[in-house]
PDB file of C-alpha atoms in Angstrom:
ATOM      1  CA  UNK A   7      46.016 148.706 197.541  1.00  0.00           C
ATOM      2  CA  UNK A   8      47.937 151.187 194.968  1.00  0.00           C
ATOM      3  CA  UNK A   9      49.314 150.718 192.347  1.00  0.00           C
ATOM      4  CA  UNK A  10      52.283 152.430 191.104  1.00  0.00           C
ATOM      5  CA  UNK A  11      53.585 152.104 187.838  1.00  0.00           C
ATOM      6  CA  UNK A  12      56.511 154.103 186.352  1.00  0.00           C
ATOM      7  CA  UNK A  13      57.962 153.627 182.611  1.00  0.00           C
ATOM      8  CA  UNK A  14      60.107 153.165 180.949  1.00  0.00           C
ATOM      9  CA  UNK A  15      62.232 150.961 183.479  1.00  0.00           C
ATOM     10  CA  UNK A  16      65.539 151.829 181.816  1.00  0.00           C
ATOM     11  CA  UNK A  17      66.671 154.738 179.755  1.00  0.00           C
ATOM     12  CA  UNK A  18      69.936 155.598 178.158  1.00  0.00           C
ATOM     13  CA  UNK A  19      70.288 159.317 176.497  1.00  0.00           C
ATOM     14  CA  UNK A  20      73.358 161.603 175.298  1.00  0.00           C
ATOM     15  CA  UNK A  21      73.723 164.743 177.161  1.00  0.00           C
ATOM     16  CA  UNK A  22      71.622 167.640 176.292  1.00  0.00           C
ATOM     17  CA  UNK A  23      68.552 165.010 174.739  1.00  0.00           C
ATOM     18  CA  UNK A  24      65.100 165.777 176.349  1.00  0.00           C
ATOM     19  CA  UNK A  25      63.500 162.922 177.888  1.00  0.00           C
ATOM     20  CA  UNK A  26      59.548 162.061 179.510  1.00  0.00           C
ATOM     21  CA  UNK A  27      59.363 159.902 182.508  1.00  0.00           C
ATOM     22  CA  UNK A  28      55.807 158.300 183.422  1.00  0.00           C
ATOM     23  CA  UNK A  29      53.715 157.689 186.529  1.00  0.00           C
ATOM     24  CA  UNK A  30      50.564 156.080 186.663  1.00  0.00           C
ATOM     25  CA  UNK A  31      48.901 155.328 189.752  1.00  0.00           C
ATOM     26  CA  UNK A  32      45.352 152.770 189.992  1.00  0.00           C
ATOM     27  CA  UNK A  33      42.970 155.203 192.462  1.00  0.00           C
ATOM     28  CA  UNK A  34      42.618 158.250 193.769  1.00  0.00           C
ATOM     29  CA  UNK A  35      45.827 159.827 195.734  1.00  0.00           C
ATOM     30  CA  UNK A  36      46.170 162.191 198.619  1.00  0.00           C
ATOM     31  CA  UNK A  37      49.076 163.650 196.319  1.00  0.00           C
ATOM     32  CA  UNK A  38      52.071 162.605 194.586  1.00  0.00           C
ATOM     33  CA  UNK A  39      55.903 163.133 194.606  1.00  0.00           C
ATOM     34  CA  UNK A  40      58.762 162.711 192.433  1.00  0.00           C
ATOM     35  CA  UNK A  41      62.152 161.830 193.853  1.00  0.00           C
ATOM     36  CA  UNK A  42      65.973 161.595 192.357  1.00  0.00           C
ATOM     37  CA  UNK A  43      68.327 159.730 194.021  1.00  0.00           C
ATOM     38  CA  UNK A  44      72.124 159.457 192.815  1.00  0.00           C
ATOM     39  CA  UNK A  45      74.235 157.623 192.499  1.00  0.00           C
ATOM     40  CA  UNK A  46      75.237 157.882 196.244  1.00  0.00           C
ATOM     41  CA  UNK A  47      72.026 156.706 197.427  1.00  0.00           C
ATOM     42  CA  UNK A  48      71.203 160.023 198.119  1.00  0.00           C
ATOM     43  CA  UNK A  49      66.929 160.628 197.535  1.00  0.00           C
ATOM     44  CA  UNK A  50      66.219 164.246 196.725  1.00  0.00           C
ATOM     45  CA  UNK A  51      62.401 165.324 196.233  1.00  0.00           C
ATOM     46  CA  UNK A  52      62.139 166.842 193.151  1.00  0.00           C
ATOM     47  CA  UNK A  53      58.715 167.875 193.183  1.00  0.00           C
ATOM     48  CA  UNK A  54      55.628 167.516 195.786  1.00  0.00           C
ATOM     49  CA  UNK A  55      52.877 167.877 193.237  1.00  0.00           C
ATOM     50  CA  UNK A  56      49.132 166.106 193.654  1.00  0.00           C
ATOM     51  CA  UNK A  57      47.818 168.015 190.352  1.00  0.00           C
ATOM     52  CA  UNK A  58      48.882 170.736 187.845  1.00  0.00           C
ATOM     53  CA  UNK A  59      52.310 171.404 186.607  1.00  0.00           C
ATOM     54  CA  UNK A  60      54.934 172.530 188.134  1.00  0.00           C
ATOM     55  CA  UNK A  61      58.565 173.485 186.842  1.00  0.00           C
ATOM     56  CA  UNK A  62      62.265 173.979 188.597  1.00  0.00           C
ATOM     57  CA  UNK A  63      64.945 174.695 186.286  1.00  0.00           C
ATOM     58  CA  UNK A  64      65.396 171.719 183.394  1.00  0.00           C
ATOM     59  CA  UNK A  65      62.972 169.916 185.150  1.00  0.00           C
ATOM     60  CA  UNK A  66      59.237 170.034 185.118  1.00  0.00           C
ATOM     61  CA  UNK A  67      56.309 167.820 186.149  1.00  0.00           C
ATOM     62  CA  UNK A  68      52.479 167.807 184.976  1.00  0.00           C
ATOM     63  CA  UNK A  69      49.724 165.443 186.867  1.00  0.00           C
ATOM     64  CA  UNK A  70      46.407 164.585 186.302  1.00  0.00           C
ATOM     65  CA  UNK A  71      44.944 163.559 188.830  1.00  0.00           C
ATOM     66  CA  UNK A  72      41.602 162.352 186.923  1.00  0.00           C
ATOM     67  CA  UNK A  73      43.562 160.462 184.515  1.00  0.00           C
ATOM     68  CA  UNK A  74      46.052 158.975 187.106  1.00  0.00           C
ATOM     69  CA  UNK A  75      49.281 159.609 185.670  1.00  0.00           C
ATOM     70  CA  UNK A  76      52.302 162.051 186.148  1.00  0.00           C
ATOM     71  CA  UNK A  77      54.550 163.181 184.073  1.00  0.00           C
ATOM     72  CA  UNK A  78      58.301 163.954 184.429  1.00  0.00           C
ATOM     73  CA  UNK A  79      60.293 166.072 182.159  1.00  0.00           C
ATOM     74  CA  UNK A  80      64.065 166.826 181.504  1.00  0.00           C
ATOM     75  CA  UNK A  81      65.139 169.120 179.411  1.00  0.00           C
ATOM     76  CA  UNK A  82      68.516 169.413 177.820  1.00  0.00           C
ATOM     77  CA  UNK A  83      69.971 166.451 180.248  1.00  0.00           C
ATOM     78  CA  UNK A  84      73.490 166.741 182.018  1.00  0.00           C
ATOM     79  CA  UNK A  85      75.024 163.926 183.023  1.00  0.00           C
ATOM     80  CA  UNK A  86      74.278 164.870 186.810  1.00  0.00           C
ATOM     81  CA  UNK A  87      70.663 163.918 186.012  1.00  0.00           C
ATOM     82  CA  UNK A  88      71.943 160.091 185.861  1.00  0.00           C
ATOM     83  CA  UNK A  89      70.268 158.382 188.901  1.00  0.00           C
ATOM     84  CA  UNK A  90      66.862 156.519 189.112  1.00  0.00           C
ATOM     85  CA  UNK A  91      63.796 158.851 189.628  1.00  0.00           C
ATOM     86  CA  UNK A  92      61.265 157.486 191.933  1.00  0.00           C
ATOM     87  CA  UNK A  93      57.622 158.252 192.000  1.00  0.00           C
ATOM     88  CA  UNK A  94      55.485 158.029 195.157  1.00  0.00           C
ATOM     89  CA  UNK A  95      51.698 158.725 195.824  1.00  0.00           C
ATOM     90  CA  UNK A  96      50.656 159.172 199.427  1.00  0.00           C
ATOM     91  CA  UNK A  97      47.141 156.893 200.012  1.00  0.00           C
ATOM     92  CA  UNK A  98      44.468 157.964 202.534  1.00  0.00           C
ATOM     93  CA  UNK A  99      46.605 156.587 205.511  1.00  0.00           C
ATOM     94  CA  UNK A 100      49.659 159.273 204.602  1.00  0.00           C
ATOM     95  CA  UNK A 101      51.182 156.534 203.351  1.00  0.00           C
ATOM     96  CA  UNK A 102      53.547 156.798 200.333  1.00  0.00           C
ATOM     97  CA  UNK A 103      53.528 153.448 197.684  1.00  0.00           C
ATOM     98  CA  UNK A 104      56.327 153.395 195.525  1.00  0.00           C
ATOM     99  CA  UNK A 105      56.815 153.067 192.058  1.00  0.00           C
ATOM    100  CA  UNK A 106      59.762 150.903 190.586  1.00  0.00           C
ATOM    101  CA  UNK A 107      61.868 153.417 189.470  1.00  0.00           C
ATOM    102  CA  UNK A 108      63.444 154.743 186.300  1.00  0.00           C
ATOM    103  CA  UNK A 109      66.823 154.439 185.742  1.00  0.00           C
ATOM    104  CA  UNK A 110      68.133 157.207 183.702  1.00  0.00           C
ATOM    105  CA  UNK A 111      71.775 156.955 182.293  1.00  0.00           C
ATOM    106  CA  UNK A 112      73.118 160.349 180.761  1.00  0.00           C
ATOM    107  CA  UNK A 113      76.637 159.775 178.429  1.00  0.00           C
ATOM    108  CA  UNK A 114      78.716 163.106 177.201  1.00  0.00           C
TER     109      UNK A 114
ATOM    110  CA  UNK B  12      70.784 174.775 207.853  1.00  0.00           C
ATOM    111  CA  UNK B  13      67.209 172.277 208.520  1.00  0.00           C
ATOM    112  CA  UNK B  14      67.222 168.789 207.414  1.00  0.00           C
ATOM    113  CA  UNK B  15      68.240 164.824 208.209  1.00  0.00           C
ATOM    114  CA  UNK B  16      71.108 163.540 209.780  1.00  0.00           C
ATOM    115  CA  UNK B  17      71.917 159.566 210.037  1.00  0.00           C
ATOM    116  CA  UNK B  18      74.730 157.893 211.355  1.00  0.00           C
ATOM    117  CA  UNK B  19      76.406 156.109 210.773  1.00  0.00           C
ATOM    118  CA  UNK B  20      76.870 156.332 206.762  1.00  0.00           C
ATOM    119  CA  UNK B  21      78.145 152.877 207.320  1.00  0.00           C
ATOM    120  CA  UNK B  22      77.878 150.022 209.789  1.00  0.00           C
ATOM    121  CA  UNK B  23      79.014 146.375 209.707  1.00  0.00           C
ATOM    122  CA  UNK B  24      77.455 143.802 212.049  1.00  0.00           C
ATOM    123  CA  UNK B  25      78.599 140.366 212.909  1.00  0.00           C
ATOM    124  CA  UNK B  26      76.048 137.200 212.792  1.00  0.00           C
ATOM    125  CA  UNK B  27      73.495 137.478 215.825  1.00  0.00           C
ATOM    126  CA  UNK B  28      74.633 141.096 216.930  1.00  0.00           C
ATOM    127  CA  UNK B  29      71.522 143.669 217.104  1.00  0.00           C
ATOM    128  CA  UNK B  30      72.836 147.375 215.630  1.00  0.00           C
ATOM    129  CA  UNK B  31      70.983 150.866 216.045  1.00  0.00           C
ATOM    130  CA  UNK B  32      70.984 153.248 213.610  1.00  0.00           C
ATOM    131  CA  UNK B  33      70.688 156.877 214.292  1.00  0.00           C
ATOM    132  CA  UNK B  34      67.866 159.628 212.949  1.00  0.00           C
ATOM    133  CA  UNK B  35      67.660 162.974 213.930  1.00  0.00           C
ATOM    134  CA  UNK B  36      65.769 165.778 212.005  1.00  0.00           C
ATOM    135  CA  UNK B  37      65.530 169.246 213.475  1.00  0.00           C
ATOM    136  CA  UNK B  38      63.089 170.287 211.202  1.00  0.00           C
ATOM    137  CA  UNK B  39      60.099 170.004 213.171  1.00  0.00           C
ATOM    138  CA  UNK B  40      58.630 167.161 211.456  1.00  0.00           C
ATOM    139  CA  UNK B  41      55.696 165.579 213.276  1.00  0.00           C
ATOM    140  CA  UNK B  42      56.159 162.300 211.149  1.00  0.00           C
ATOM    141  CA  UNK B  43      59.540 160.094 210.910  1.00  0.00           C
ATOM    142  CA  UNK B  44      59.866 157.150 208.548  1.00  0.00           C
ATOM    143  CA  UNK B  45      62.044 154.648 208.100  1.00  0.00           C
ATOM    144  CA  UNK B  46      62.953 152.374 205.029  1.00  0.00           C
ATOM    145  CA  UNK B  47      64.638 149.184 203.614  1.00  0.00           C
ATOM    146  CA  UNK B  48      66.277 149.041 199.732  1.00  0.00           C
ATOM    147  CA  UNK B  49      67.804 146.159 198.394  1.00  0.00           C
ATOM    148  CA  UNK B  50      70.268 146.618 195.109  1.00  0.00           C
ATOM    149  CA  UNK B  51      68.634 147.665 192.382  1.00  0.00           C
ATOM    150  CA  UNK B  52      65.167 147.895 194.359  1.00  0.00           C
ATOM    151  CA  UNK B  53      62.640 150.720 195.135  1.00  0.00           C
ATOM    152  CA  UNK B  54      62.092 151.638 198.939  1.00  0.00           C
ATOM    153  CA  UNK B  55      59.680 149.321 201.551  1.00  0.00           C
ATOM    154  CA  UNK B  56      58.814 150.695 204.541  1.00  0.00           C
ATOM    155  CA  UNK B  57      60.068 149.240 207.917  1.00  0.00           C
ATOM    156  CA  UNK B  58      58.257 151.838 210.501  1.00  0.00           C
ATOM    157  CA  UNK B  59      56.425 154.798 210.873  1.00  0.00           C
ATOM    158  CA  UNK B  60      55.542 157.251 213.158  1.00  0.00           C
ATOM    159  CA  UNK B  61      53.480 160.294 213.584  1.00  0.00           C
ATOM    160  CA  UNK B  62      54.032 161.242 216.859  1.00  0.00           C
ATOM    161  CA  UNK B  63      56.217 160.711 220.190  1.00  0.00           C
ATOM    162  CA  UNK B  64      55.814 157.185 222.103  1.00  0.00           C
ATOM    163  CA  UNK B  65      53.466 156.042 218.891  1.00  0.00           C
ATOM    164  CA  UNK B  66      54.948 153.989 215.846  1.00  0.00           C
ATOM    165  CA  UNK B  67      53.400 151.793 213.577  1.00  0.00           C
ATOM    166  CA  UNK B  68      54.966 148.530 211.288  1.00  0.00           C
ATOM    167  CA  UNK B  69      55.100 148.763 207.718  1.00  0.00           C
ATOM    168  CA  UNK B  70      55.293 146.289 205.384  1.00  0.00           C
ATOM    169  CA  UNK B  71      58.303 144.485 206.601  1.00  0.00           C
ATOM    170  CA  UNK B  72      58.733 145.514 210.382  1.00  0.00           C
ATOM    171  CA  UNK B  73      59.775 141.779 211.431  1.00  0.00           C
ATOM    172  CA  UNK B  74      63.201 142.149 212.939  1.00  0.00           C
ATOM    173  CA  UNK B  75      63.304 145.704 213.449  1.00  0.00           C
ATOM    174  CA  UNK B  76      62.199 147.118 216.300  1.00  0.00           C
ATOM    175  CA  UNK B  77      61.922 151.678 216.807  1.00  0.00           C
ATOM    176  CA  UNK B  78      61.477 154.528 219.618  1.00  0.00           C
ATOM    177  CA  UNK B  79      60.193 157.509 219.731  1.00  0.00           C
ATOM    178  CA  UNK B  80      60.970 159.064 222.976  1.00  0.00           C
ATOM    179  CA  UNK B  81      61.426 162.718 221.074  1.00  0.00           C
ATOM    180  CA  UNK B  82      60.127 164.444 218.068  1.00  0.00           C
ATOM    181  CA  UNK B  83      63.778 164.779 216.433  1.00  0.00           C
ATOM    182  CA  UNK B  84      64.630 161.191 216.703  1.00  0.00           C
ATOM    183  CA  UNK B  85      63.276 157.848 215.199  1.00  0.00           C
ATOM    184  CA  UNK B  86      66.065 154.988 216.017  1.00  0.00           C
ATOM    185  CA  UNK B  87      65.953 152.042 214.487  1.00  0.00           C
ATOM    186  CA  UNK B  88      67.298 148.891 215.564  1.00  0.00           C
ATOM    187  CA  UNK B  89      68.020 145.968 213.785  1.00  0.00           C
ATOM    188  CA  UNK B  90      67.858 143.004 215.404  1.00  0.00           C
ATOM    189  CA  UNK B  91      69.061 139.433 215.594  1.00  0.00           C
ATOM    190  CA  UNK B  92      65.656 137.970 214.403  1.00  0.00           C
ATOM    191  CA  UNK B  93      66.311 139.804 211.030  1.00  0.00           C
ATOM    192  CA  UNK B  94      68.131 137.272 208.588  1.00  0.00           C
ATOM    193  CA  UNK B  95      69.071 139.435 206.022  1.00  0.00           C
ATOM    194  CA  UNK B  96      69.634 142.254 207.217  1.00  0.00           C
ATOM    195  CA  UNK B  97      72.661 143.815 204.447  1.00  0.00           C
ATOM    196  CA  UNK B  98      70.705 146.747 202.410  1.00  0.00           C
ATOM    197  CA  UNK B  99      70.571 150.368 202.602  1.00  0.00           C
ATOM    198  CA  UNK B 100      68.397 151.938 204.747  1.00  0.00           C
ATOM    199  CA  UNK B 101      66.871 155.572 204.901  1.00  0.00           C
ATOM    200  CA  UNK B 102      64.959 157.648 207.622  1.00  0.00           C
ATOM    201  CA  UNK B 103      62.894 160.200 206.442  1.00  0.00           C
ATOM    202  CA  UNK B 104      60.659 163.050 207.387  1.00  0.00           C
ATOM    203  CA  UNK B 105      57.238 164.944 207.068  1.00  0.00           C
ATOM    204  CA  UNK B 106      55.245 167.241 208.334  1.00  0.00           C
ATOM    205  CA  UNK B 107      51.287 165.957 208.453  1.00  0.00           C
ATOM    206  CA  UNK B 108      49.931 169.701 209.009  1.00  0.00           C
ATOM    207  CA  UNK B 109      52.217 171.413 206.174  1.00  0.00           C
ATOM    208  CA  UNK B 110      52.119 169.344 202.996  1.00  0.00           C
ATOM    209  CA  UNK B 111      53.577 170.915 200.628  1.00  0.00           C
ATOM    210  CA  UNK B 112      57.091 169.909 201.059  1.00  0.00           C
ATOM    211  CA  UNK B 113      56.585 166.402 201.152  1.00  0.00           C
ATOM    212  CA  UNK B 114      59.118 163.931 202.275  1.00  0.00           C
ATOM    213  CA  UNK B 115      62.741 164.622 203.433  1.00  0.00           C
ATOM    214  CA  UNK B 116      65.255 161.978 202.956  1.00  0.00           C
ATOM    215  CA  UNK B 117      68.941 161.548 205.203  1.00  0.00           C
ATOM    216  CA  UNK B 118      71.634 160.679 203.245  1.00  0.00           C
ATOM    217  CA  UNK B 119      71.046 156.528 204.319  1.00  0.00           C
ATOM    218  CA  UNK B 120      73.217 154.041 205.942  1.00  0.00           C
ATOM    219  CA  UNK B 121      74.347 150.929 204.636  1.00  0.00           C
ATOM    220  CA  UNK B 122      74.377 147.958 206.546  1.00  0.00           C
ATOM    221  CA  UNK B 123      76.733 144.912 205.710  1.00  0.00           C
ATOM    222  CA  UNK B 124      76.272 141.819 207.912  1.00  0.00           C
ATOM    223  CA  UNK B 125      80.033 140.203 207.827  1.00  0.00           C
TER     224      UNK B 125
END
């Protein structure tokens, strides 16, 4: 099946740093979606985006679907960005495989 | 206001008792999901389904058992058989016709076995 593979695993910034979070994924995807969830549990799609780039706010993603990898990026972080961002890509069933996670820590 | 409601946000259950949590959407979603995560762990699906009176296992359906007698709502129920059963779980939603939205999440309930 798919693999998902997100990096880094863990990563610790001050507010306002920029940071890059990676997807790659090991065949060809229906599409793929990037997902926040808080500290609550809560899991908040972030972006629905099988290729191209696509931007909301502070955040932005870029994938390429040739090269199998997504990108993530936050811009000037706030420590409400602290959570663990998810990546999923949806397989030929509809299916969405999961990546680890990142776990992003913000400090003031 | 559309979305995901699931109830309750928490539940405790005693050794051998089977508990049902709740998932509604009113978002016209023809596809409901729902998923297992353990602390500190990404999400594993229990059950899906695409459309009324059909669901299919996931990867670790043993112990749960699901209905889907209407569109809005996906119960799950976790039974007796299942032998660890404390973890978070999450329903979500998505349409198979519109996909640019992707998934919709509820807010999760959290299961304690006591």
């Amino acid at each position: 099946g798919i693999q998902v593979e997100q990096s880094p695993p863990d990563l610790i910034l001050q507010e306002g740093a920029n940071s890059t979070l990676r997807c790659n994924f090991s065949d060809s995807v229906n599409n793929l979606q990037w997902f926040h969830q808080n500290p609550w549990g809560q899991l908040i799609n972030l972006f629905y985006i099988p290729s191209g780039t696509k931007q909301n706010g502070r955040l932005s993603a870029t994938t390429v679907a040739t090269e199998r990898y997504s990108l993530l990026y936050i811009s000037s972080s706030q420590t409400t960005d602290s959570g663990v961002y998810f990546c999923a890509v949806e397989d030929s069933n509809y299916q969405l495989i999961w990546g680890a996670g990142t776990k992003l820590i913000i400090k003031p | 206001d559309g979305g995901i409601t699931q109830s309750p946000k928490y539940l405790f259950r005693k050794e051998g008792q089977n508990v049902t949590l709740s998932c509604e959407q009113n978002l016209n979603h023809d596809a409901m999901y729902w998923y297992r995560q353990d602390p500190g762990q990404g999400l594993r699906l229990i059950y899906y389904s695409q459309i009324v009176n059909d669901f299919q296992k996931g990867d670790i359906a043993e112990g749960y058992s699901v209905s889907r007698e209407k569109k809005e709502s996906f119960p799950l129920t976790v039974t007796s058989a299942q032998k660890n059963p404390t973890a978070f779980y999450l329903c979500a939603s998505s349409s198979l016709y519109t996909r640019n939205y992707g998934y919709t999440f509820g807010s999760g309930t959290r299961l304690t076995v006591v």
